[in-house]
PDB file of C-alpha atoms and ligand atoms in Angstrom:
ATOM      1  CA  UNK D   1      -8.693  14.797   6.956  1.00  0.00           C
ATOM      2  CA  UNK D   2      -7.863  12.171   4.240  1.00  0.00           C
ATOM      3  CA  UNK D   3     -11.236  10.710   1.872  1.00  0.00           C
ATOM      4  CA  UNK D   4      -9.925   7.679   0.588  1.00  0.00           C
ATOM      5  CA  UNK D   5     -10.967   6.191  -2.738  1.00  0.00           C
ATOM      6  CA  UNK D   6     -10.544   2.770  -3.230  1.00  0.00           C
ATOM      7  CA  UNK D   7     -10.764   1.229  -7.010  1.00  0.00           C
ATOM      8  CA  UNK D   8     -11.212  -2.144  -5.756  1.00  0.00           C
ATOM      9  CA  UNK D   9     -12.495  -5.663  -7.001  1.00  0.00           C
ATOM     10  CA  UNK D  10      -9.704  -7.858  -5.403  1.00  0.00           C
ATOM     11  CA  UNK D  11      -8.900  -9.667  -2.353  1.00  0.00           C
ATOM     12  CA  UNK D  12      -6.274  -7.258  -1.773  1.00  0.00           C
ATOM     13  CA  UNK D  13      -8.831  -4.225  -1.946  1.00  0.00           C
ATOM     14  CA  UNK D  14     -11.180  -6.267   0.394  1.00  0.00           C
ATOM     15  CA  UNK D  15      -8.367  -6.784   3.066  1.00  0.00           C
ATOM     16  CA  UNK D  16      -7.258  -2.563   2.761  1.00  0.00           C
ATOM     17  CA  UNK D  17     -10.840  -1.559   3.046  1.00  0.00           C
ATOM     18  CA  UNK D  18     -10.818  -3.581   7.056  1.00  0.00           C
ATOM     19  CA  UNK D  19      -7.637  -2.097   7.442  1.00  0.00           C
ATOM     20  CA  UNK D  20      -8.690   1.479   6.464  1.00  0.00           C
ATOM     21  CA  UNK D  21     -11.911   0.794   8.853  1.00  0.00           C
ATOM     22  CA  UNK D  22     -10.237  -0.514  11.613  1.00  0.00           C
ATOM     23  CA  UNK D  23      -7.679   2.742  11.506  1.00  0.00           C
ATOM     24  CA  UNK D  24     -10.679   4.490  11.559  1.00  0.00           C
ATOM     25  CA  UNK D  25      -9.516   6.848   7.948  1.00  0.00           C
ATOM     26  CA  UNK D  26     -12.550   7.553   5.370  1.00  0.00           C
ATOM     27  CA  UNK D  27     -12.160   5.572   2.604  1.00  0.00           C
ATOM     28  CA  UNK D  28     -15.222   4.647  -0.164  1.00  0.00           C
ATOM     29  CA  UNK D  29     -14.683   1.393  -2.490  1.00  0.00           C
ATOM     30  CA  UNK D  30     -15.212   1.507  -5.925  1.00  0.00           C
ATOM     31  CA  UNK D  31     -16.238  -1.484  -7.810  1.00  0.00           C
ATOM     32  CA  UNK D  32     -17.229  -2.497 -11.232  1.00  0.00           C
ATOM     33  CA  UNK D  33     -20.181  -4.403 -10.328  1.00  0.00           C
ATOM     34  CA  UNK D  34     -19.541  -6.919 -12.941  1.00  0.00           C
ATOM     35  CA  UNK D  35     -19.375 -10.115 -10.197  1.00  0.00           C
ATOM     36  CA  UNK D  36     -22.799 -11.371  -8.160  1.00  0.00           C
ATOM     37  CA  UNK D  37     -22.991 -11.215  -4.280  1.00  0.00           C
ATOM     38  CA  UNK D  38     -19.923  -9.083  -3.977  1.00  0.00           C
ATOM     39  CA  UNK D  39     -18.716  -9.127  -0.269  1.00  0.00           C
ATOM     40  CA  UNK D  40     -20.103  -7.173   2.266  1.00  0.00           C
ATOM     41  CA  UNK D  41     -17.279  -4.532   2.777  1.00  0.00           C
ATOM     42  CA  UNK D  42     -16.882  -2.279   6.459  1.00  0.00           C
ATOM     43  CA  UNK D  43     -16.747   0.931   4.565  1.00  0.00           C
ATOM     44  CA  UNK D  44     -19.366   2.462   1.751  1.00  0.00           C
ATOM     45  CA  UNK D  45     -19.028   1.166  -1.336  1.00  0.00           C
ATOM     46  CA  UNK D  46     -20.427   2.981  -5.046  1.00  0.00           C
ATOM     47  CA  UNK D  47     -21.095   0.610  -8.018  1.00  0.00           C
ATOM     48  CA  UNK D  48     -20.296   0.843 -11.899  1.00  0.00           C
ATOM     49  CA  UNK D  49     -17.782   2.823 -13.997  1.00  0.00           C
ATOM     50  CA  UNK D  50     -17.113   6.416 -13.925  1.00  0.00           C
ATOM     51  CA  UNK D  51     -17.321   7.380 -17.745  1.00  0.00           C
ATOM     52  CA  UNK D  52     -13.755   7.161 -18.535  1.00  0.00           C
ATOM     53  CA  UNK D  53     -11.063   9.679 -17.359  1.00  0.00           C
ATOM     54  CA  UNK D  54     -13.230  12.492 -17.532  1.00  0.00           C
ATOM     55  CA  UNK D  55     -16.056  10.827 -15.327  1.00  0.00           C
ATOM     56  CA  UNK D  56     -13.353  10.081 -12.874  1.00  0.00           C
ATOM     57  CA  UNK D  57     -12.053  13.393 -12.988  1.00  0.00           C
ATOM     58  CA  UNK D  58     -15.152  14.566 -12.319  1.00  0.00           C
ATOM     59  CA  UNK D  59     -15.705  12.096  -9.531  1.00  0.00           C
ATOM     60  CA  UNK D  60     -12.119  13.017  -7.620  1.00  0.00           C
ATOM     61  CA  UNK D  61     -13.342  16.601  -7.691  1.00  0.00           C
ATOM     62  CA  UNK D  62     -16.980  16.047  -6.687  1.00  0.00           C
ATOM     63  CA  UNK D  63     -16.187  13.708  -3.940  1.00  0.00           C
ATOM     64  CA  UNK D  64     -12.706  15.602  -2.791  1.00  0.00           C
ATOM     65  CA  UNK D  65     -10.655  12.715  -2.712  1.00  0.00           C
ATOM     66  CA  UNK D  66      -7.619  13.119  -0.979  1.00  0.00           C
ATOM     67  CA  UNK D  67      -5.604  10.037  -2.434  1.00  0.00           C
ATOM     68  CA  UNK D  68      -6.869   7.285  -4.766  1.00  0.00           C
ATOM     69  CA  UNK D  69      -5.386   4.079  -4.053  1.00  0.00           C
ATOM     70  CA  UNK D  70      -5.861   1.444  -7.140  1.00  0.00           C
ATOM     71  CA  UNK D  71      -5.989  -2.014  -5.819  1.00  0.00           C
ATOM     72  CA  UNK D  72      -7.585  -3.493  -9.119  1.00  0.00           C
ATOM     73  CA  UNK D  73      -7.152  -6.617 -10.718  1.00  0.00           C
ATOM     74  CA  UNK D  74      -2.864  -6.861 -12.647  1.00  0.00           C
ATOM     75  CA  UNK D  75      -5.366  -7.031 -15.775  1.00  0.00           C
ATOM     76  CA  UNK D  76      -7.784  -4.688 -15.255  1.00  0.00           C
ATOM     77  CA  UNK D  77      -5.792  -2.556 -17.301  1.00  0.00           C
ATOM     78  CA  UNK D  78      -7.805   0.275 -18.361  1.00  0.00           C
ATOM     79  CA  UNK D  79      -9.024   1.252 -14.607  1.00  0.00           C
ATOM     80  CA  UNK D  80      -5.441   1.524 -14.089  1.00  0.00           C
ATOM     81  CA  UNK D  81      -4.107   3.367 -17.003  1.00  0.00           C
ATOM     82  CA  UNK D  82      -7.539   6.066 -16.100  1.00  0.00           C
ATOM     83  CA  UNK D  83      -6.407   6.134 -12.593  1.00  0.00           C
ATOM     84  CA  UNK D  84      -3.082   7.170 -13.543  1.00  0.00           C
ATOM     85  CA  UNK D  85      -4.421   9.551 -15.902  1.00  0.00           C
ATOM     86  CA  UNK D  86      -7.037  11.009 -13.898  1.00  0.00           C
ATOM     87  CA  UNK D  87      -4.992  11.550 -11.061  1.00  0.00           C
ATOM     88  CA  UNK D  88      -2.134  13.421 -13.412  1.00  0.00           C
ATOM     89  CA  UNK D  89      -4.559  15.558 -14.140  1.00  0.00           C
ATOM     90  CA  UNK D  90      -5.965  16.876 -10.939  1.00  0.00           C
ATOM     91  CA  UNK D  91      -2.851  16.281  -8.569  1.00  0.00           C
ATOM     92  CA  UNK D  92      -5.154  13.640  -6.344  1.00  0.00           C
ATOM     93  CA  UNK D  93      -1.934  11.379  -5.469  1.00  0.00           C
ATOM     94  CA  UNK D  94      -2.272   7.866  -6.413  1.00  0.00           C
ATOM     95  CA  UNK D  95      -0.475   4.475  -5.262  1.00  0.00           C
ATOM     96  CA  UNK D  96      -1.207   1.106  -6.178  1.00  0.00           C
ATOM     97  CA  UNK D  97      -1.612  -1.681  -3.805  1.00  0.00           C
ATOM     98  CA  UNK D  98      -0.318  -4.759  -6.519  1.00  0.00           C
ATOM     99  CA  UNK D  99       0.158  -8.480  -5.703  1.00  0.00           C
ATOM    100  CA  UNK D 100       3.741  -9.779  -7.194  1.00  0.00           C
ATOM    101  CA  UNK D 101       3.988 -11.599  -9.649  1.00  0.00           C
ATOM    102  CA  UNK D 102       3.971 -15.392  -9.899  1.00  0.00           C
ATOM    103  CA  UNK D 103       7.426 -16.794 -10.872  1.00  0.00           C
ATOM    104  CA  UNK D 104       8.076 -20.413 -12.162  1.00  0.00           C
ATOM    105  CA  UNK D 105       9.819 -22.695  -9.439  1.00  0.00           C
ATOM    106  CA  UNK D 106      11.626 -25.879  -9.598  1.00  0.00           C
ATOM    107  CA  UNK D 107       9.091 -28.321 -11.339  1.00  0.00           C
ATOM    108  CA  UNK D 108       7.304 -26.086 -13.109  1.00  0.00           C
ATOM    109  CA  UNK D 109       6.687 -26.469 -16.967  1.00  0.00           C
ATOM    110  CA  UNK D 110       5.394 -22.518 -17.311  1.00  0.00           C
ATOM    111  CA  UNK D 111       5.350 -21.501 -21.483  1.00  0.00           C
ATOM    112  CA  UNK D 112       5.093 -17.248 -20.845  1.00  0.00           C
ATOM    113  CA  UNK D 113       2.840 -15.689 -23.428  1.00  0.00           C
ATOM    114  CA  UNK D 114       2.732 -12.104 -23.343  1.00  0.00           C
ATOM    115  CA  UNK D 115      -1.248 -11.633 -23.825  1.00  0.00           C
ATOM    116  CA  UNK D 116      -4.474 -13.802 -24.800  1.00  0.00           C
ATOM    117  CA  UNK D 117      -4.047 -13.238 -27.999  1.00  0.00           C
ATOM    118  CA  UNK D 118      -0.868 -14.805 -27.806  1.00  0.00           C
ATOM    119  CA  UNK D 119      -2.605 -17.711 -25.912  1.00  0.00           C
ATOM    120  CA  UNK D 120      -4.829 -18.252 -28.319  1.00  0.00           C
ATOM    121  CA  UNK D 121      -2.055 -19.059 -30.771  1.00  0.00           C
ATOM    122  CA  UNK D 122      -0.248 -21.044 -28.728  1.00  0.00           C
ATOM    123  CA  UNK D 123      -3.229 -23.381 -28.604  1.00  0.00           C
ATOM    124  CA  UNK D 124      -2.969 -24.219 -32.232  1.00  0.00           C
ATOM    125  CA  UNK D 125      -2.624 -28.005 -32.443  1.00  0.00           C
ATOM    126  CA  UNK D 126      -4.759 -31.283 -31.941  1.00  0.00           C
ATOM    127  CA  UNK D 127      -7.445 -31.296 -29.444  1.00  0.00           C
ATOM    128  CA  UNK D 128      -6.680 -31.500 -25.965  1.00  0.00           C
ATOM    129  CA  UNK D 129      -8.494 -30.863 -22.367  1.00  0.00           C
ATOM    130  CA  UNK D 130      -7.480 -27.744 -21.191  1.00  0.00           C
ATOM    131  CA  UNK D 131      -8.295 -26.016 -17.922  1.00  0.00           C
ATOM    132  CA  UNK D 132      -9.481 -22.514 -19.178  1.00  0.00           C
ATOM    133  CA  UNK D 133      -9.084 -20.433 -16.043  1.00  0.00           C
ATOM    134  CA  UNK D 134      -8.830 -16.749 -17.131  1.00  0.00           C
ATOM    135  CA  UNK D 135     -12.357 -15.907 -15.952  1.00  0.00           C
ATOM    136  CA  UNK D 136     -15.223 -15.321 -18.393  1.00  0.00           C
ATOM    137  CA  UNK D 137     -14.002 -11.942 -20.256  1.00  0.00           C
ATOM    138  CA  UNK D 138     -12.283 -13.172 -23.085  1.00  0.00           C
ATOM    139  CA  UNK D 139     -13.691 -16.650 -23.585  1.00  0.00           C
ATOM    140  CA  UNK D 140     -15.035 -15.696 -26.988  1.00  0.00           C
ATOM    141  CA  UNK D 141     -11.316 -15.117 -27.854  1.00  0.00           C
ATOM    142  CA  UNK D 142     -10.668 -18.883 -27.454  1.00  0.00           C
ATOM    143  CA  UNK D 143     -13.426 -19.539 -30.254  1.00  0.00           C
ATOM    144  CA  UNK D 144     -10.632 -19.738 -32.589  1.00  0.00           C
ATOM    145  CA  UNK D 145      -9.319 -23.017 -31.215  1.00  0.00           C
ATOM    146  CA  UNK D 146     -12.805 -24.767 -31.131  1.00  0.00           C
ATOM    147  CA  UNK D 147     -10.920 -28.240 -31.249  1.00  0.00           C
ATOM    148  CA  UNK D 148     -10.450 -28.454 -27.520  1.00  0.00           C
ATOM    149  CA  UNK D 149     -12.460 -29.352 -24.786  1.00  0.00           C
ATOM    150  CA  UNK D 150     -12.505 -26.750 -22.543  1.00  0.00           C
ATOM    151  CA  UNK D 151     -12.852 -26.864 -18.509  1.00  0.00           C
ATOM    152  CA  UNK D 152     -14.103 -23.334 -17.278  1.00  0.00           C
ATOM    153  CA  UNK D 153     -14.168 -22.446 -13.960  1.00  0.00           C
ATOM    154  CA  UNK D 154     -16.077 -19.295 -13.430  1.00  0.00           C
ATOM    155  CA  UNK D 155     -17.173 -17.345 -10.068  1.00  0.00           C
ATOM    156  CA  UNK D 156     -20.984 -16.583 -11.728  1.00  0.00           C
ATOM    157  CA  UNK D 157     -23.103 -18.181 -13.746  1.00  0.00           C
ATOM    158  CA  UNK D 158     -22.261 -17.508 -17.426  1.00  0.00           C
ATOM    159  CA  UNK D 159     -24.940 -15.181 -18.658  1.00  0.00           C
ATOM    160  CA  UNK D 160     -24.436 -16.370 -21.833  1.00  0.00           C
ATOM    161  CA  UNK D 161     -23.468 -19.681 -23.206  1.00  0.00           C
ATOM    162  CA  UNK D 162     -19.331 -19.329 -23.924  1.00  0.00           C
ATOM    163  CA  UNK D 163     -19.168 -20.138 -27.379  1.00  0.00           C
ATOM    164  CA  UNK D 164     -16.455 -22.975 -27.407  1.00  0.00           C
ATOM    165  CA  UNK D 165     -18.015 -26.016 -28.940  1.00  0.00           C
ATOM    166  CA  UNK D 166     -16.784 -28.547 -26.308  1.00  0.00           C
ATOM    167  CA  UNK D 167     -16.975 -27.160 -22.670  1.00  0.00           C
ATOM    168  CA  UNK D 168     -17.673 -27.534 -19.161  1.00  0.00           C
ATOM    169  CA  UNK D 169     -18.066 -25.001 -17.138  1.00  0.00           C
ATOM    170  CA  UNK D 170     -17.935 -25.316 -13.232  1.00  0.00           C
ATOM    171  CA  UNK D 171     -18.932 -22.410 -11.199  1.00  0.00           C
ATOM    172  CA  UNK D 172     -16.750 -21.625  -7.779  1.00  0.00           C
ATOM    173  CA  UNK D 173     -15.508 -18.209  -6.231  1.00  0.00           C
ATOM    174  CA  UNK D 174     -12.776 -20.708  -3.873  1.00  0.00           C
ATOM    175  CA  UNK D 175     -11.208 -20.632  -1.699  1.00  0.00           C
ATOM    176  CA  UNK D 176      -9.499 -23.006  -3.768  1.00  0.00           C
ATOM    177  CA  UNK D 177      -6.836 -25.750  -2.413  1.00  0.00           C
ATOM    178  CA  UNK D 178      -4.166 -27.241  -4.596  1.00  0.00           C
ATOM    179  CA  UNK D 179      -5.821 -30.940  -3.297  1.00  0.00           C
ATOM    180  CA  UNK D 180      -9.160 -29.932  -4.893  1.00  0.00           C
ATOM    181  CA  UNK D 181      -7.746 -28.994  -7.886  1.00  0.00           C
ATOM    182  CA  UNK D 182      -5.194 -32.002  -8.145  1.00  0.00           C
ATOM    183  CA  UNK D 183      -8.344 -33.878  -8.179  1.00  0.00           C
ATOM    184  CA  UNK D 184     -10.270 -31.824 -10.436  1.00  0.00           C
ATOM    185  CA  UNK D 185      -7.975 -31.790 -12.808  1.00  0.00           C
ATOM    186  CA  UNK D 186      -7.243 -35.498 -12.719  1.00  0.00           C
ATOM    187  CA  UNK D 187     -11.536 -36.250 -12.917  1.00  0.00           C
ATOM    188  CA  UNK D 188     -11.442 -33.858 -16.293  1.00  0.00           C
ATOM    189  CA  UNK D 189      -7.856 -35.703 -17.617  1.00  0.00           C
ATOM    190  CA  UNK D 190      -6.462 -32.170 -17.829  1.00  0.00           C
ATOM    191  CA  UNK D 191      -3.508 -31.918 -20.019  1.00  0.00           C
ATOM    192  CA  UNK D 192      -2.709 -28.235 -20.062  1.00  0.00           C
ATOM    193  CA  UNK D 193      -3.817 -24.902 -17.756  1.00  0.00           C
ATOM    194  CA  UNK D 194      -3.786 -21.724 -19.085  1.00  0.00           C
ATOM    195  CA  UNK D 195      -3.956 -19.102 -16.401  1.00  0.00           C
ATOM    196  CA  UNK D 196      -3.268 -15.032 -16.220  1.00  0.00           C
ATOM    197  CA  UNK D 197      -0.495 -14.343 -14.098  1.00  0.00           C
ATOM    198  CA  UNK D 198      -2.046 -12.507 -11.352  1.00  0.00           C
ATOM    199  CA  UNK D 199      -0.185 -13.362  -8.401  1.00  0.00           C
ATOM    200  CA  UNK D 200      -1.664 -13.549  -5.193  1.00  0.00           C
ATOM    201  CA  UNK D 201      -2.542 -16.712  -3.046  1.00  0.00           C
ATOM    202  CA  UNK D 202      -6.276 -16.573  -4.250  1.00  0.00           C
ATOM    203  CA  UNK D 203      -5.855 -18.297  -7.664  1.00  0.00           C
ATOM    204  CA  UNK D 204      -2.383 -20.239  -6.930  1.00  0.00           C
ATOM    205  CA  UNK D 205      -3.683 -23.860  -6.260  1.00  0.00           C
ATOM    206  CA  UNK D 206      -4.368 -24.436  -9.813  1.00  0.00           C
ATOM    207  CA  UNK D 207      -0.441 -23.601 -10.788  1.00  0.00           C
ATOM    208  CA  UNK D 208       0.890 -25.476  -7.500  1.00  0.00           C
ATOM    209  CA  UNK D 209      -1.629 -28.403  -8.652  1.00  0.00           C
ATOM    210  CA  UNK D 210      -0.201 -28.373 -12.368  1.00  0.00           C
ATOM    211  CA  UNK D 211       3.638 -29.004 -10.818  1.00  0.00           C
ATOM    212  CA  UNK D 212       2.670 -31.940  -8.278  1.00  0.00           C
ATOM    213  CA  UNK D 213       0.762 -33.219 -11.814  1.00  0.00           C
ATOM    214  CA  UNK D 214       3.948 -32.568 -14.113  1.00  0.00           C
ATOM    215  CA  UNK D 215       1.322 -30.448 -16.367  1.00  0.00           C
ATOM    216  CA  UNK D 216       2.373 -27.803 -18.864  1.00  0.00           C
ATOM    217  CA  UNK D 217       1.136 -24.479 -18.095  1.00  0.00           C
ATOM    218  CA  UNK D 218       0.574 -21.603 -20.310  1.00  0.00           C
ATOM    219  CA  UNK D 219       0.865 -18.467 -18.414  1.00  0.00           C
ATOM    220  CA  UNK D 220      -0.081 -15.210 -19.774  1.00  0.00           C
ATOM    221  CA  UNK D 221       2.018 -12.348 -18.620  1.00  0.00           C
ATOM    222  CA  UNK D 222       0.629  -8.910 -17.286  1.00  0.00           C
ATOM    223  CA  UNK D 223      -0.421  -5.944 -19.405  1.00  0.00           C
ATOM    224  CA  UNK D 224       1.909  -2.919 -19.505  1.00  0.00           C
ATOM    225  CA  UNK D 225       0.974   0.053 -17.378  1.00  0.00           C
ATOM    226  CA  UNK D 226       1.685   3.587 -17.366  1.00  0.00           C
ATOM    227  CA  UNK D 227       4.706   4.197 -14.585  1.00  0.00           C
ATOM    228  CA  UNK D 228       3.046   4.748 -11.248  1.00  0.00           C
ATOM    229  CA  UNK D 229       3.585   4.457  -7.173  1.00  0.00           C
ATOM    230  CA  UNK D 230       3.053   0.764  -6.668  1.00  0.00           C
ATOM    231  CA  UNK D 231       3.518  -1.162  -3.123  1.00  0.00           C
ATOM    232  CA  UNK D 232       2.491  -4.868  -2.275  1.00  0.00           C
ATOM    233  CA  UNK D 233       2.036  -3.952   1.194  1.00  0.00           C
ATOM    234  CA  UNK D 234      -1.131  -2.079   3.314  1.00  0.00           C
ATOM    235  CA  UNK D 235       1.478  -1.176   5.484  1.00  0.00           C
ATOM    236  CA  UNK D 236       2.650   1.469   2.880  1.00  0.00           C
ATOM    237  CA  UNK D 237      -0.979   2.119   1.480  1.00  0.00           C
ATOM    238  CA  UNK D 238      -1.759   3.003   5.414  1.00  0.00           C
ATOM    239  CA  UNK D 239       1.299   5.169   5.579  1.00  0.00           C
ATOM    240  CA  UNK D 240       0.786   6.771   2.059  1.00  0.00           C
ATOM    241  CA  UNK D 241      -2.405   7.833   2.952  1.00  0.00           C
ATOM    242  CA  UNK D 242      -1.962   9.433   6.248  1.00  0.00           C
ATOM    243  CA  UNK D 243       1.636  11.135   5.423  1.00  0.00           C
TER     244      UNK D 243
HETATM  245  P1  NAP I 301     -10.820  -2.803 -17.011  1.00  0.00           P
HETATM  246  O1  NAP I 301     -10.905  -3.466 -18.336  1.00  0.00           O
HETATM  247  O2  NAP I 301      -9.544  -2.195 -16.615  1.00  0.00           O
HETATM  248  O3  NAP I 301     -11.945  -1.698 -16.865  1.00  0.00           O
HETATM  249  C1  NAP I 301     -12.960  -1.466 -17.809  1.00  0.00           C
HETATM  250  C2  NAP I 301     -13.847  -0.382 -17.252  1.00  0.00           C
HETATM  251  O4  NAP I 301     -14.584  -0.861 -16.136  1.00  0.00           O
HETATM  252  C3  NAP I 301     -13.072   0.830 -16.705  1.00  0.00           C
HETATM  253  O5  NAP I 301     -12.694   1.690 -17.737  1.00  0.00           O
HETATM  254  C4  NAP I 301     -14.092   1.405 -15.760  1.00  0.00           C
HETATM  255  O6  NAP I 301     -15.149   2.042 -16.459  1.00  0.00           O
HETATM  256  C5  NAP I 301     -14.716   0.152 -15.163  1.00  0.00           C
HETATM  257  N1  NAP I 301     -14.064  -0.276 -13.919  1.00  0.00           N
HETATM  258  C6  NAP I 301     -13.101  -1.221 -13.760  1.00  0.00           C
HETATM  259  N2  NAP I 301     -12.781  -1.356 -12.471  1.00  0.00           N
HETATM  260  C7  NAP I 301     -13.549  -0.491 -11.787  1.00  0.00           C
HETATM  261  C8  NAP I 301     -13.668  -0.162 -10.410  1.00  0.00           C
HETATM  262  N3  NAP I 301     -12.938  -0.779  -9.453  1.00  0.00           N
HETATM  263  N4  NAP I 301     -14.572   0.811 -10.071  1.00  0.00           N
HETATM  264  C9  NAP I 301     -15.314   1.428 -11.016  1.00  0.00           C
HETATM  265  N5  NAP I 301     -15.234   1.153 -12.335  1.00  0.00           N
HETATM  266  C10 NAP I 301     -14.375   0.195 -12.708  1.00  0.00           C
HETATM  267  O7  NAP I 301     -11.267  -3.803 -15.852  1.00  0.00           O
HETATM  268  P2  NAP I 301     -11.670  -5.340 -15.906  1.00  0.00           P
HETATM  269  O8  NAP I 301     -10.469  -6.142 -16.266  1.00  0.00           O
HETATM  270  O9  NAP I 301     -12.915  -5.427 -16.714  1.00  0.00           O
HETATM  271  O10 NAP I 301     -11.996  -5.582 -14.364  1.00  0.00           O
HETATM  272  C11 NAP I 301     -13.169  -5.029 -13.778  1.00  0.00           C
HETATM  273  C12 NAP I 301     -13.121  -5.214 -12.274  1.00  0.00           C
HETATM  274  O11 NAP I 301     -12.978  -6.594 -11.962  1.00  0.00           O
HETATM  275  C13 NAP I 301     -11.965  -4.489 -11.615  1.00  0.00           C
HETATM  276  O12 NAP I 301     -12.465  -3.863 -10.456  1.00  0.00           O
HETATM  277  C14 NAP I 301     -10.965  -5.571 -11.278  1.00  0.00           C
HETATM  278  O13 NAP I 301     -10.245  -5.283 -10.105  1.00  0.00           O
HETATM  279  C15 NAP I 301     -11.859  -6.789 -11.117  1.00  0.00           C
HETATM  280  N6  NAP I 301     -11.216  -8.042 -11.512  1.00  0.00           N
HETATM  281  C16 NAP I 301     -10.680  -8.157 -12.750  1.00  0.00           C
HETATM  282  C17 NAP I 301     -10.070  -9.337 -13.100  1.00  0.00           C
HETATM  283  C18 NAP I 301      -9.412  -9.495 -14.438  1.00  0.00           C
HETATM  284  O14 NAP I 301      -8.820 -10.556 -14.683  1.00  0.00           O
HETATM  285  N7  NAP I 301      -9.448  -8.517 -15.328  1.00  0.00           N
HETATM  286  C19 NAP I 301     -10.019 -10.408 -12.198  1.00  0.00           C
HETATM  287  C20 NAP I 301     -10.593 -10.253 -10.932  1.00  0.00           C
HETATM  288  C21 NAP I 301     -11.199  -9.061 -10.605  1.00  0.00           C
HETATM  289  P3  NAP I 301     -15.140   3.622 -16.728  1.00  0.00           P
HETATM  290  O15 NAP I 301     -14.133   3.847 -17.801  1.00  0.00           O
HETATM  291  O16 NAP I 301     -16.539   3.911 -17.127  1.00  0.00           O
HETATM  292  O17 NAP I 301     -14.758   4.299 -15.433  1.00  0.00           O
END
């Protein structure tokens, strides 16, 4: 009998965990716990980090997971580099269920950075209004361009204030449309987005909203990963899991 484990947190992980209740196969989510209100999921669900490989090690064993299937965030790059780690050591077999990546289309004015410290540099230069919309994580990081203003939009409430000296911060999970943020943009005179290139349909208005406004975007590309089994289907995850 498979016992699913589920490193979740996305849209994608959301959507496996109905399919993997609907098919009827034990499965438990994992999340971080960092976001408010998470959904309610159809399957159990446990909460925080495991302490690293060896916690998840430990957690594999515990539990007896039969396969671990990491449908994490593109940048949540240390779950991912454990997971492959963790499941090296113990033999647990492990896919990923990944979204692919965004690619520039016709129209598009996309400057590829390869990470946010990258970014950062690349925002060196008089101030500007920039639409800031890589989540609340490395904010602080942007603290070195304090010139701009700064339009955040975040899912929760920033517990603290993000220290950039000129910001707004407007809090939505989405869905998002590309109309909405057309307008949003245009209200805040946007001049330049800066986004993570997840992928995915979740977070895409804001790029298709930058090429109807002829904005520049600076995209920053995914972090490198250790090689694993990676699918962007659930038809695969499904099959992987009952083989
Ligand atoms: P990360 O840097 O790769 O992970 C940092 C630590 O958080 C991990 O070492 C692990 O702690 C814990 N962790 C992360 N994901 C977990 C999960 N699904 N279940 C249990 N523990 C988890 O991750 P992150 O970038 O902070 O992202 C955290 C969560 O938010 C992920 O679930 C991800 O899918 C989601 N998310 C991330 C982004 C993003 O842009 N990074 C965007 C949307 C959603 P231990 O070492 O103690 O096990």
């Amino acid at each position: 009998m498979p016992n699913i484990l589920v490193l979740g947190g996305t849209t994608e992980a959301s959507a496996l965990c109905r399919a993997l209740a609907e098919a009827n196969i034990p499965a438990t989510l994992s999340y971080m716990g960092r976001v408010e209100r998470p959904k309610p999921q159809p399957i159990p669900v446990r909460i925080g980090g495991f302490g690293g490989v060896p916690g998840l090690i430990q957690y594999l064993r515990d539990q007896q997971i039969t396969h671990l299937v990491d449908a994490t965030h593109p940048f949540a790059a240390q779950m991912s580099t454990n997971a492959v780690a963790a499941t090296q050591e113990t033999g647990v077999p492990l896919i990923a269920l990944t979204r692919p990546k965004w690619e520039p289309g016709p129209g598009d004015r996309w400057h590829q950075v390869p990470d946010m410290a990258a970014a950062v540099a690349a925002l060196s230069g008089p101030p500007q209004n920039i639409m800031l919309a890589i989540g609340r994580m490395h904010l602080a990081q942007f603290a070195a361009q304090p010139q701009h203003n700064y339009l955040l939009r975040l899912v929760d409430a920033p517990t603290e204030v993000p220290p950039l000296p000129h910001h707004t911060v407007i809090i939505d999970r989405g869905p998002f449309s590309a109309e909405a943020d057309r307008a949003l943009m245009q209200t805040h005179q946007i001049a330049l987005v800066v986004s993570k290139n997840a992928g995915g349909t979740g977070s895409l208005s804001k790029l298709q909203a930058a090429r109807v406004l002829g904005l520049p975007v600076l995209m920053i590309e995914r972090p490198l990963l250790p090689p694993r089994q990676e699918t962007h289907t659930l038809a695969d995850v499904l099959a992987f899991v009952t083989a």
